[in-house]
PDB file of C-alpha atoms in Angstrom:
ATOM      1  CA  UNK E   1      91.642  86.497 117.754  1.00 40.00           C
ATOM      2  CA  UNK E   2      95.696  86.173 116.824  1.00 40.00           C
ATOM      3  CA  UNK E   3      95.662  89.514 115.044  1.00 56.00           C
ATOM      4  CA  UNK E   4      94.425  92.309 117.401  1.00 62.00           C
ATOM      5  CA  UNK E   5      95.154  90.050 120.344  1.00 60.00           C
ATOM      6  CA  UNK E   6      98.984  89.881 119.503  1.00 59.00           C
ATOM      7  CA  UNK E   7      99.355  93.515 117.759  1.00 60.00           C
ATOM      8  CA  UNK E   8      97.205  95.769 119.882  1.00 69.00           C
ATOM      9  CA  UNK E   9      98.868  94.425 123.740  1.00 64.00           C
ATOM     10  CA  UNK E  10     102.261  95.277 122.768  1.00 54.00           C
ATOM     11  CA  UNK E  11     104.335  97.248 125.443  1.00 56.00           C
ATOM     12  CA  UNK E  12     103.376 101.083 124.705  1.00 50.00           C
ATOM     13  CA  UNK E  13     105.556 103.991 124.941  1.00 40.00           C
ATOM     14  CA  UNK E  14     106.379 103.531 128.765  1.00 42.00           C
ATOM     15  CA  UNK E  15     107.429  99.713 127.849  1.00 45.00           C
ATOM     16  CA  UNK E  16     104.042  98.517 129.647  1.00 48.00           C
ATOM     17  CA  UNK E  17     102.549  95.589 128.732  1.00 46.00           C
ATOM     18  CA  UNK E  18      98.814  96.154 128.354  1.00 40.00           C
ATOM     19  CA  UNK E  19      97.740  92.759 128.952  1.00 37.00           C
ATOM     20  CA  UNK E  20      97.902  93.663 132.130  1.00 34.00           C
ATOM     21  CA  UNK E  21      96.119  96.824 132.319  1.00 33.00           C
ATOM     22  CA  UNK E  22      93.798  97.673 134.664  1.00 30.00           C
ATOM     23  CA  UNK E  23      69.455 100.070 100.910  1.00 40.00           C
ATOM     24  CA  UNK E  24      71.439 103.114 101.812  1.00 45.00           C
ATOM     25  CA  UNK E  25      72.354 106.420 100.809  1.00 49.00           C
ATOM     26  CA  UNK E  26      76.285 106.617 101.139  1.00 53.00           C
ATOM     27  CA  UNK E  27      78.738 109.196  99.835  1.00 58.00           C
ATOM     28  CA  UNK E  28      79.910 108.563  96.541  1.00 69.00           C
ATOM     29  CA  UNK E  29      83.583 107.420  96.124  1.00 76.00           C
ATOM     30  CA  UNK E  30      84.313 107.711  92.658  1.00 64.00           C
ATOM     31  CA  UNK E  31      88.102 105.878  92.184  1.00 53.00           C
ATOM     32  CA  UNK E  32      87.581 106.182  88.554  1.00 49.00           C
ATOM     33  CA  UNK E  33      88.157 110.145  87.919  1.00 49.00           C
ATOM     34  CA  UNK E  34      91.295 111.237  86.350  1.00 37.00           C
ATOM     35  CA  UNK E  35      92.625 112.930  89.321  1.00 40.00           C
ATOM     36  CA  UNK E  36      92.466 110.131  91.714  1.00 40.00           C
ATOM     37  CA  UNK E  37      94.986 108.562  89.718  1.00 36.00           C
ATOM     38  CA  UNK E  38      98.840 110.040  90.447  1.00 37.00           C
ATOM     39  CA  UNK E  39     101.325 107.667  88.278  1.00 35.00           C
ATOM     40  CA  UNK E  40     104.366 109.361  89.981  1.00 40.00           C
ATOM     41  CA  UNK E  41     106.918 106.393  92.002  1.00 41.00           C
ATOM     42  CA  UNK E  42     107.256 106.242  95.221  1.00 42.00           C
ATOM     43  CA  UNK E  43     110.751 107.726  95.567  1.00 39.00           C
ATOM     44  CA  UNK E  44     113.443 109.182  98.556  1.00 33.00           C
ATOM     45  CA  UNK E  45     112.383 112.686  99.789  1.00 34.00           C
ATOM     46  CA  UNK E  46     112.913 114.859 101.786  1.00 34.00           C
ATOM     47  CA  UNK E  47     110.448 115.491 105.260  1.00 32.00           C
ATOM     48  CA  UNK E  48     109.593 118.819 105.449  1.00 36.00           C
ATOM     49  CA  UNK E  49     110.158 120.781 108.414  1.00 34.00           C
ATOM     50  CA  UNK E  50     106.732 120.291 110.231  1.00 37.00           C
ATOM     51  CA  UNK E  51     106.519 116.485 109.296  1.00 41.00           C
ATOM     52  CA  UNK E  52     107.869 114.207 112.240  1.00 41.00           C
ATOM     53  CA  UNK E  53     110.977 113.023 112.375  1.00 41.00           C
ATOM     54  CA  UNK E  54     114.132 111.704 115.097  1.00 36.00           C
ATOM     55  CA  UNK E  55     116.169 114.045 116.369  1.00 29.00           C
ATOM     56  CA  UNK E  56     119.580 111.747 115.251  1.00 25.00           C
ATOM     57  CA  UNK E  57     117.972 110.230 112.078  1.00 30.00           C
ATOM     58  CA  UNK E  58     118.535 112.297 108.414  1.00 27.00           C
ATOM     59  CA  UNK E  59     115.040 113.812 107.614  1.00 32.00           C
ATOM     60  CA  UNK E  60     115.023 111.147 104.398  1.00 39.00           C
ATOM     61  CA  UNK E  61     112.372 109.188 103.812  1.00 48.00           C
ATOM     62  CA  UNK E  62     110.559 106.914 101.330  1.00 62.00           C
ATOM     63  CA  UNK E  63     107.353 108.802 100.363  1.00 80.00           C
ATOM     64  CA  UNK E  64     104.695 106.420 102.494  1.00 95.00           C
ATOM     65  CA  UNK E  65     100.969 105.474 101.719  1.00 97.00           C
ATOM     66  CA  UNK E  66      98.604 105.518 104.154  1.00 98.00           C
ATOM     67  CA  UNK E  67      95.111 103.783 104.678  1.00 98.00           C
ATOM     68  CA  UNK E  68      92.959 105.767 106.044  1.00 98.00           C
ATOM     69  CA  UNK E  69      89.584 102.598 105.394  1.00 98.00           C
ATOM     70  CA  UNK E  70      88.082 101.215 108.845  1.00 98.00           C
ATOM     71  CA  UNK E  71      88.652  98.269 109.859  1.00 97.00           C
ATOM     72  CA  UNK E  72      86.843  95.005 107.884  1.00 95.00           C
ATOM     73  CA  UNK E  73      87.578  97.382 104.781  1.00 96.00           C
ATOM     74  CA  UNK E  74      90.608  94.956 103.283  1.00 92.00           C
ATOM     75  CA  UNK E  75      93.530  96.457 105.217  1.00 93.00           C
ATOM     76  CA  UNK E  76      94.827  93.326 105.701  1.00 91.00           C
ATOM     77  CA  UNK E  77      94.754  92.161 102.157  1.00 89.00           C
ATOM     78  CA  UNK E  78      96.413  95.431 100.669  1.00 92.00           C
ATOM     79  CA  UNK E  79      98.840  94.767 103.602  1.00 93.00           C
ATOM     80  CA  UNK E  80      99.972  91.663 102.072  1.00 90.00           C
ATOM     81  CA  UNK E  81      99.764  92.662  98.586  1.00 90.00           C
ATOM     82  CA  UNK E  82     102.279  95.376  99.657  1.00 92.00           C
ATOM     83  CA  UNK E  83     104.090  93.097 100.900  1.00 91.00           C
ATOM     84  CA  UNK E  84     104.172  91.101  97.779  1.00 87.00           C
ATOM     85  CA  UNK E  85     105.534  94.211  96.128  1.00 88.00           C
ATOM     86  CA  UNK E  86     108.360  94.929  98.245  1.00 90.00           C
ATOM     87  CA  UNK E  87     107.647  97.204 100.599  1.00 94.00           C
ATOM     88  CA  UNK E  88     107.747  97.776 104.662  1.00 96.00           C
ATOM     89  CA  UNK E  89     104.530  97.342 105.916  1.00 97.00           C
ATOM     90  CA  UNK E  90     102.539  98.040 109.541  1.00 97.00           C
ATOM     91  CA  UNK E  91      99.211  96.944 109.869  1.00 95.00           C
ATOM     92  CA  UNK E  92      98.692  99.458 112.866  1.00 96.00           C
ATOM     93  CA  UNK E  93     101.342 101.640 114.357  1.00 98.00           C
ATOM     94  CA  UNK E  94     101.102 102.771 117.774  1.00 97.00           C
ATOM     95  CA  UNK E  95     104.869 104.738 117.844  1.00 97.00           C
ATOM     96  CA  UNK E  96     106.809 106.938 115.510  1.00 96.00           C
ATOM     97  CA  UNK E  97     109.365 104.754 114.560  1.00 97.00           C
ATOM     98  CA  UNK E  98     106.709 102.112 113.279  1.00 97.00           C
ATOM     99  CA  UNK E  99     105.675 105.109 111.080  1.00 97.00           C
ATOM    100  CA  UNK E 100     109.209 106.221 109.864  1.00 96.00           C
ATOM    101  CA  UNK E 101     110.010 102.063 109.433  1.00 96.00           C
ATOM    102  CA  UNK E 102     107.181 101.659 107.023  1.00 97.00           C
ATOM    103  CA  UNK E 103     106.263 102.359 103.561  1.00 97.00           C
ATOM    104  CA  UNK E 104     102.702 101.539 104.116  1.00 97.00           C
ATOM    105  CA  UNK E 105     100.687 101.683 107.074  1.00 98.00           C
ATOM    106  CA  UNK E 106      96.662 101.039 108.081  1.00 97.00           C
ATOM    107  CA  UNK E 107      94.195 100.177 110.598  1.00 97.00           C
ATOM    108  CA  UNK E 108      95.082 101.962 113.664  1.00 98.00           C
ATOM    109  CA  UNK E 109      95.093 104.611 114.435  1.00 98.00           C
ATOM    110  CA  UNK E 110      95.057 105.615 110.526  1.00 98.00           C
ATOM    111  CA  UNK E 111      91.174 105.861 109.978  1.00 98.00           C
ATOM    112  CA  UNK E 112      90.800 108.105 113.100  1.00 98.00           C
ATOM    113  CA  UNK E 113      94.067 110.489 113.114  1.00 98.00           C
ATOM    114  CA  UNK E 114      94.145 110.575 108.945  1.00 98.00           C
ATOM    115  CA  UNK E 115      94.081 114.418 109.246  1.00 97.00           C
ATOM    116  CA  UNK E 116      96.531 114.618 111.962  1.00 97.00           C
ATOM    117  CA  UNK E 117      99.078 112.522 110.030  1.00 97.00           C
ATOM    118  CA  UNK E 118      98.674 114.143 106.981  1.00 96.00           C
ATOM    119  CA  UNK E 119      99.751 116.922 108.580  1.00 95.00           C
ATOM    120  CA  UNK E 120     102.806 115.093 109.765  1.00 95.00           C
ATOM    121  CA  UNK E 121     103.628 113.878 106.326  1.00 94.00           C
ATOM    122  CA  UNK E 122     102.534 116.124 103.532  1.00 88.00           C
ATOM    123  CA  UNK E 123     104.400 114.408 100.849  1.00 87.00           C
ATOM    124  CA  UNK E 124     102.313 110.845 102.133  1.00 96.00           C
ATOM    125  CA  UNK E 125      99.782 109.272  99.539  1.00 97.00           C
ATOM    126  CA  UNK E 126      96.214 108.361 101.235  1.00 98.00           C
ATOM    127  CA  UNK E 127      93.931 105.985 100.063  1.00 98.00           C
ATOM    128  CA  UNK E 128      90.203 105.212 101.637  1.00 98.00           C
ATOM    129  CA  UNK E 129      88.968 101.610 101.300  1.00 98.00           C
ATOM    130  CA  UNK E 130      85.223 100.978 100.906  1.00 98.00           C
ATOM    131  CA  UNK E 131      83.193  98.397 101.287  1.00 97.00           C
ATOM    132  CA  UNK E 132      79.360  97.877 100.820  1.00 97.00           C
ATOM    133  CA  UNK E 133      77.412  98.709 104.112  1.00 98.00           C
ATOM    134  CA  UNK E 134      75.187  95.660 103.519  1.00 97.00           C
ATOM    135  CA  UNK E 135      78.961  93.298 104.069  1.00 96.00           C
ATOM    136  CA  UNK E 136      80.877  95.195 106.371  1.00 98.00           C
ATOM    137  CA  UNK E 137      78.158  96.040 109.111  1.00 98.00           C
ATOM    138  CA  UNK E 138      77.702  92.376 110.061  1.00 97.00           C
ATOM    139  CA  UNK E 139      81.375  91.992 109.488  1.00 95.00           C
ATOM    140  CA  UNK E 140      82.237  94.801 112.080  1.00 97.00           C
ATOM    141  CA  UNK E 141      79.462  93.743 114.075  1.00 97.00           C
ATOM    142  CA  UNK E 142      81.563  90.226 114.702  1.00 95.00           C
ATOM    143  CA  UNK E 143      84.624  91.562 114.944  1.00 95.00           C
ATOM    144  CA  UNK E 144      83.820  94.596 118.103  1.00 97.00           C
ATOM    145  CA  UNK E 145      81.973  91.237 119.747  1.00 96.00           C
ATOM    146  CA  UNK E 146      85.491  90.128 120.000  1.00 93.00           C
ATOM    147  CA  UNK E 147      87.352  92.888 120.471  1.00 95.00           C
ATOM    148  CA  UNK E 148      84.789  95.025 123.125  1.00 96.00           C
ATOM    149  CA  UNK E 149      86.261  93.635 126.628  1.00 96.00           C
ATOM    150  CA  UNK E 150      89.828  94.532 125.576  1.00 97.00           C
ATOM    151  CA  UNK E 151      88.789  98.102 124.344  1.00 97.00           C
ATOM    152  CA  UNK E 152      87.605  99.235 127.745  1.00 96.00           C
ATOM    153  CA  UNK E 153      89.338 101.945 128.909  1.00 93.00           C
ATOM    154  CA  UNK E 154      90.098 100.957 132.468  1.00 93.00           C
ATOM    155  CA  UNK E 155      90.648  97.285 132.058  1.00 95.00           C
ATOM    156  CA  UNK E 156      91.205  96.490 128.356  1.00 96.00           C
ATOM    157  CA  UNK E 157      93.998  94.805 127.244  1.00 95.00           C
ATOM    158  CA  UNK E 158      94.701  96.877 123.845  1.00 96.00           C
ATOM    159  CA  UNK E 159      97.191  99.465 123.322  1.00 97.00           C
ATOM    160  CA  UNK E 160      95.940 103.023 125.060  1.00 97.00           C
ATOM    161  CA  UNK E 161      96.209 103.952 121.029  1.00 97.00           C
ATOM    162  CA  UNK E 162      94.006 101.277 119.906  1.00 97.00           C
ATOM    163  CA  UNK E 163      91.270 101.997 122.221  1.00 98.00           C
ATOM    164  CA  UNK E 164      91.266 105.840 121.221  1.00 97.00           C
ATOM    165  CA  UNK E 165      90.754 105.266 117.579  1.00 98.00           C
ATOM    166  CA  UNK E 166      87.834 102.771 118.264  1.00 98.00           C
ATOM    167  CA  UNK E 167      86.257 105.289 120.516  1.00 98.00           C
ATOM    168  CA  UNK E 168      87.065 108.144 118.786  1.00 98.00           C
ATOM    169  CA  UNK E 169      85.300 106.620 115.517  1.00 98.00           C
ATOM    170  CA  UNK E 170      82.841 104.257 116.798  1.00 98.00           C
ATOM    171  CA  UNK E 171      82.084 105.728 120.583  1.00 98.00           C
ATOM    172  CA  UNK E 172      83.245 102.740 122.229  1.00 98.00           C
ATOM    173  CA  UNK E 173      82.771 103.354 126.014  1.00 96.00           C
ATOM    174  CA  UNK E 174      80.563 106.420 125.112  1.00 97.00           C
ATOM    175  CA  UNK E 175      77.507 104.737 123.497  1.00 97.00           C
ATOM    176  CA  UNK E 176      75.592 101.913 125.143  1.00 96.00           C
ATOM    177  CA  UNK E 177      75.996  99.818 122.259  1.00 97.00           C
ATOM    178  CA  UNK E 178      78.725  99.925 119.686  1.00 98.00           C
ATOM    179  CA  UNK E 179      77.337  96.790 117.408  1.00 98.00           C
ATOM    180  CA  UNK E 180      74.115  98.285 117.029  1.00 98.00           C
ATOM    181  CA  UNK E 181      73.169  98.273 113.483  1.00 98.00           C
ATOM    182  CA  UNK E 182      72.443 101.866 112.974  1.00 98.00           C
ATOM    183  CA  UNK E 183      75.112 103.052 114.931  1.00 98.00           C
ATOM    184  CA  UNK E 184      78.026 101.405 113.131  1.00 98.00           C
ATOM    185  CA  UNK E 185      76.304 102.976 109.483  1.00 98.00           C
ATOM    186  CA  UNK E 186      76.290 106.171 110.997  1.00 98.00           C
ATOM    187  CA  UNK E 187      79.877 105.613 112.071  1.00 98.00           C
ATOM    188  CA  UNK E 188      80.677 104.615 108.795  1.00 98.00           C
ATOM    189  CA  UNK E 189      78.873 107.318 106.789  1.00 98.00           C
ATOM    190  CA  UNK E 190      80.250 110.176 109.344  1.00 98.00           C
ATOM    191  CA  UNK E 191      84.015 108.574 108.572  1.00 98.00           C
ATOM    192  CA  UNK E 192      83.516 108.334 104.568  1.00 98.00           C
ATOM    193  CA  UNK E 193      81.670 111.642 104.547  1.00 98.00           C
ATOM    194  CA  UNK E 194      85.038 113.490 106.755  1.00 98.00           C
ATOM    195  CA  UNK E 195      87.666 111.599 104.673  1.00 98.00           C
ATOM    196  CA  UNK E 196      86.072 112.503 100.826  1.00 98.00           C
ATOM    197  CA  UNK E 197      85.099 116.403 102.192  1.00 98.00           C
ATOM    198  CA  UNK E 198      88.993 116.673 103.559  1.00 98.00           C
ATOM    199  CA  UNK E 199      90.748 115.132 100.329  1.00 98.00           C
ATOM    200  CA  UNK E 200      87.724 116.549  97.831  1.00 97.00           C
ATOM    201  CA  UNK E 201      90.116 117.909  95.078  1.00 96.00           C
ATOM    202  CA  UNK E 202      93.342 116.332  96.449  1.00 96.00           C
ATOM    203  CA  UNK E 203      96.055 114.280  93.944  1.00 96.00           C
ATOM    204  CA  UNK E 204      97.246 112.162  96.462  1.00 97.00           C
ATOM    205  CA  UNK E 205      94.527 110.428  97.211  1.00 98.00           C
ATOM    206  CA  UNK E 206      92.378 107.386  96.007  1.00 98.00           C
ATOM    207  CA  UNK E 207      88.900 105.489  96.783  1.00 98.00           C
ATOM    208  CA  UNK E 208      89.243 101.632  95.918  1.00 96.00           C
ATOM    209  CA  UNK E 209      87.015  98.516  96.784  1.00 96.00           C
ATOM    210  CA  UNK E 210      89.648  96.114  97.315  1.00 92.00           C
ATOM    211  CA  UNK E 211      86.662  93.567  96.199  1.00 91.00           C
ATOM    212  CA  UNK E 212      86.430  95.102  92.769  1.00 92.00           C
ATOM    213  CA  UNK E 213      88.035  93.431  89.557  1.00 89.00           C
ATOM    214  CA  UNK E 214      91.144  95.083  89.424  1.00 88.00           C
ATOM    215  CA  UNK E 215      91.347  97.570  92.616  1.00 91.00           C
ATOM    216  CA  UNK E 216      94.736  95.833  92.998  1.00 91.00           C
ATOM    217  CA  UNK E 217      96.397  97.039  89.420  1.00 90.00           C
ATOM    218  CA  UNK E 218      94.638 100.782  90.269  1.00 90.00           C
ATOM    219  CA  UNK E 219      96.171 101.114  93.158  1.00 93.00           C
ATOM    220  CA  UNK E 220     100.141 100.338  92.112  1.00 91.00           C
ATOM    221  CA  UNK E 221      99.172 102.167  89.568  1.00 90.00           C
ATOM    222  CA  UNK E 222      98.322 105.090  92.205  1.00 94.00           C
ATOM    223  CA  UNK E 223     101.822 104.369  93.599  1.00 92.00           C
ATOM    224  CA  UNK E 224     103.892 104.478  90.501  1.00 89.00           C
ATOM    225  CA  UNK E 225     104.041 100.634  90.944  1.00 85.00           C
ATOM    226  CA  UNK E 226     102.373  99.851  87.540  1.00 70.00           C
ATOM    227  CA  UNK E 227     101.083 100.843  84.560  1.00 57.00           C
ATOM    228  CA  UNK E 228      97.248 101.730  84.004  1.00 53.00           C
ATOM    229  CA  UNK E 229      96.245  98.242  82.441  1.00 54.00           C
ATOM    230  CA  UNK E 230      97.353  96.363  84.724  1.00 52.00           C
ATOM    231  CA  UNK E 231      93.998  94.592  86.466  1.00 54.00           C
ATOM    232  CA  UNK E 232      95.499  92.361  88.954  1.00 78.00           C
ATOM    233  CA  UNK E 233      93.054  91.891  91.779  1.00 74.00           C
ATOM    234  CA  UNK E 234      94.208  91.854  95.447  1.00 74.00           C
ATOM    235  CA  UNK E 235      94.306  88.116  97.753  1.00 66.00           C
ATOM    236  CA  UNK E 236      91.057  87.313 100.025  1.00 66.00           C
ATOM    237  CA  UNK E 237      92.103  87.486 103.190  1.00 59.00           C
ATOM    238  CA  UNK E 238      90.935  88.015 106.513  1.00 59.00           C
ATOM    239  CA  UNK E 239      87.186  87.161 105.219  1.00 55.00           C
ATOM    240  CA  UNK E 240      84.010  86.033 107.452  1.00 53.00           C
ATOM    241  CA  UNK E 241      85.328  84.973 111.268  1.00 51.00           C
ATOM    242  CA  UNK E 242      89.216  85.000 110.161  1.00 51.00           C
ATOM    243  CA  UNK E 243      90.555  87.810 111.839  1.00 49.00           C
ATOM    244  CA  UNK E 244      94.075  86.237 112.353  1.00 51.00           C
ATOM    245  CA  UNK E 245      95.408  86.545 108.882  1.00 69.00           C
ATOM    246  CA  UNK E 246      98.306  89.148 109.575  1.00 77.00           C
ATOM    247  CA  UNK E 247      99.568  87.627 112.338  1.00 79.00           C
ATOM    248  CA  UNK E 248     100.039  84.230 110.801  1.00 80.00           C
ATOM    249  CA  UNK E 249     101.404  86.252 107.363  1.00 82.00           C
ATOM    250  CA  UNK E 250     105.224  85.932 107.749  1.00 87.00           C
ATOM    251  CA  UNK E 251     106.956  88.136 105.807  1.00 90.00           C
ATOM    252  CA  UNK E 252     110.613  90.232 106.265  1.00 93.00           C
ATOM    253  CA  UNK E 253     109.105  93.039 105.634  1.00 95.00           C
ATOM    254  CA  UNK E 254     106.665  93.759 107.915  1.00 96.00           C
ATOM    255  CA  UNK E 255     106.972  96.307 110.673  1.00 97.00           C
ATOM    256  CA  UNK E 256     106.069  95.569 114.629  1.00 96.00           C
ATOM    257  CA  UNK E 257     103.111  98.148 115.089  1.00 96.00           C
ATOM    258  CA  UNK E 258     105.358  99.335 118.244  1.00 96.00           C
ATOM    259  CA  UNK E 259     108.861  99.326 117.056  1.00 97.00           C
ATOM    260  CA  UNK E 260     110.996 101.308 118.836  1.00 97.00           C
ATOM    261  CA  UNK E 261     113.813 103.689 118.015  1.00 95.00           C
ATOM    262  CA  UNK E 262     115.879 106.484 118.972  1.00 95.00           C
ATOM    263  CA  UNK E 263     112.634 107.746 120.909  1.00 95.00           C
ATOM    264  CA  UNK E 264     111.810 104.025 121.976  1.00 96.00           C
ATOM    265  CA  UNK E 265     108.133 103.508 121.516  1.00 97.00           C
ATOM    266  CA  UNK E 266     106.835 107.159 121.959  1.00 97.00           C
ATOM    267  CA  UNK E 267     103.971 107.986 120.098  1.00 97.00           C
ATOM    268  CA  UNK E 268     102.563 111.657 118.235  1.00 96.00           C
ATOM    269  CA  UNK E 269     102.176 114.305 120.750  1.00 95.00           C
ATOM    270  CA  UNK E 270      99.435 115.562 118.453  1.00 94.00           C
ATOM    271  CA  UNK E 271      95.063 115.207 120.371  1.00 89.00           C
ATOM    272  CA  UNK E 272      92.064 114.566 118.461  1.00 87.00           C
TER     273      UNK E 272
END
């Protein structure tokens, strides 16, 4: 498994390689209301006081977009579609400075610290990405049968960050059995149910189904990266076992999920 294998080992803050460590009733997620939509470009501004920032950088940013969908939602293909369009991207970010590189960031730990890091970023677009429960349970079922031995706590191989965003939103190393069918749908309707309550009301974010004709045109149009009728739809990627599609993506712009900077590869200080 290229992706998570290569991405989620990576040296963490204290330079450590990890390796080495020891039919169903959903919320609704209506894209199509007027307010979702926010046609205003992504342009320079200015971090406000409480947002992160280094203490030798100039508190000027791009305004970022953030994907707060779980994973086996299509965070890889809006990753490359991103790409596509010219901006920085991290698919997962376990340090600040992969955050301050990047225009666009997902996966982890965005689904499970989205309130955290809005927080950090107020002036940050989010958008959820849904997916039917009947496709992305098997889907997530195949991927955690691959990912499980590295995502315990003691001997795993991921990135500490990694494995608190998979237990924090699918009680890995809490629950006896994180594949189990009704577990992961509960998981999934707790996460859509928390992310549409927090945002309920909020411009800056948007629902999409990156399977649905057009979700691609809706969302640069969400970004100020197109006009309304523009229906382009985004690339299939990362579908049925292929869970190495990032990694094998080359591309200048995307960002190492633990670049480091003037504060190396320290992460948040903010808890769950």
């Amino acid at each position: 498994m290229p992706d998570y294998l290569t991405i989620a080992t990576l040296p963490d803050s204290q330079g450590h390689n990890h390796s080495e460590d020891v039919q169903l009733n959903q919320p609704q997620c209506d894209s199509t209301k007027p307010n979702d939509i926010r046609p205003n470009a992504i342009k320079p501004s200015a971090i406000e006081p409480s947002a992160v920032k280094h203490e030798s950088v100039a508190a000027k940013q791009k305004q970022k977009v953030i994907f707060i969908g779980l994973p086996r939602t299509g965070t890889t293909s809006v990753s490359v579609a991103l790409l596509e369009q010219g901006l920085k991207v991290a698919h997962m970010a376990f340090t600040k400075e992969a955050f301050m590189q990047a225009d666009a960031i997902s996966d982890a730990p965005c689904f499970s610290d989205f309130k955290q890091l809005d927080g950090l970023f107020p002036e940050t677009k989010f958008v959820y990405l849904d997916r039917e429960l009947s496709v992305w349970v098997p889907s997530m079922q195949m991927l955690l049968s691959r990912m499980l031995p590295h995502l315990d706590a003691k001997t795993g191989r991921f990135h500490p960050i990694m494995k608190r965003s998979f237990r924090h939103s699918f009680g890995v190393g809490l629950v006896e059995n994180p594949q189990d069918e009704q577990h992961l749908i509960d998981c999934y309707q707790r996460h859509k149910t928390e992310v549409l309550d927090y945002f309920a009301g909020r411009h800056n974010f948007l629902c999409i189904d990156v399977s649905r004709q057009g979700a691609l045109g809706q969302l640069l149009t969400f970004m100020g990266l197109a006009s309304a009728t523009n229906q382009q739809n985004f690339p299939k990627l990362n579908v049925g076992r292929n869970v190495a599609s990032w990694d094998e993506y080359k591309h200048p712009n995307k960002i190492s999920a633990n670049a480091s900077g003037p504060e190396k590869r320290k992460f948040f200080d903010y808890k769950l």
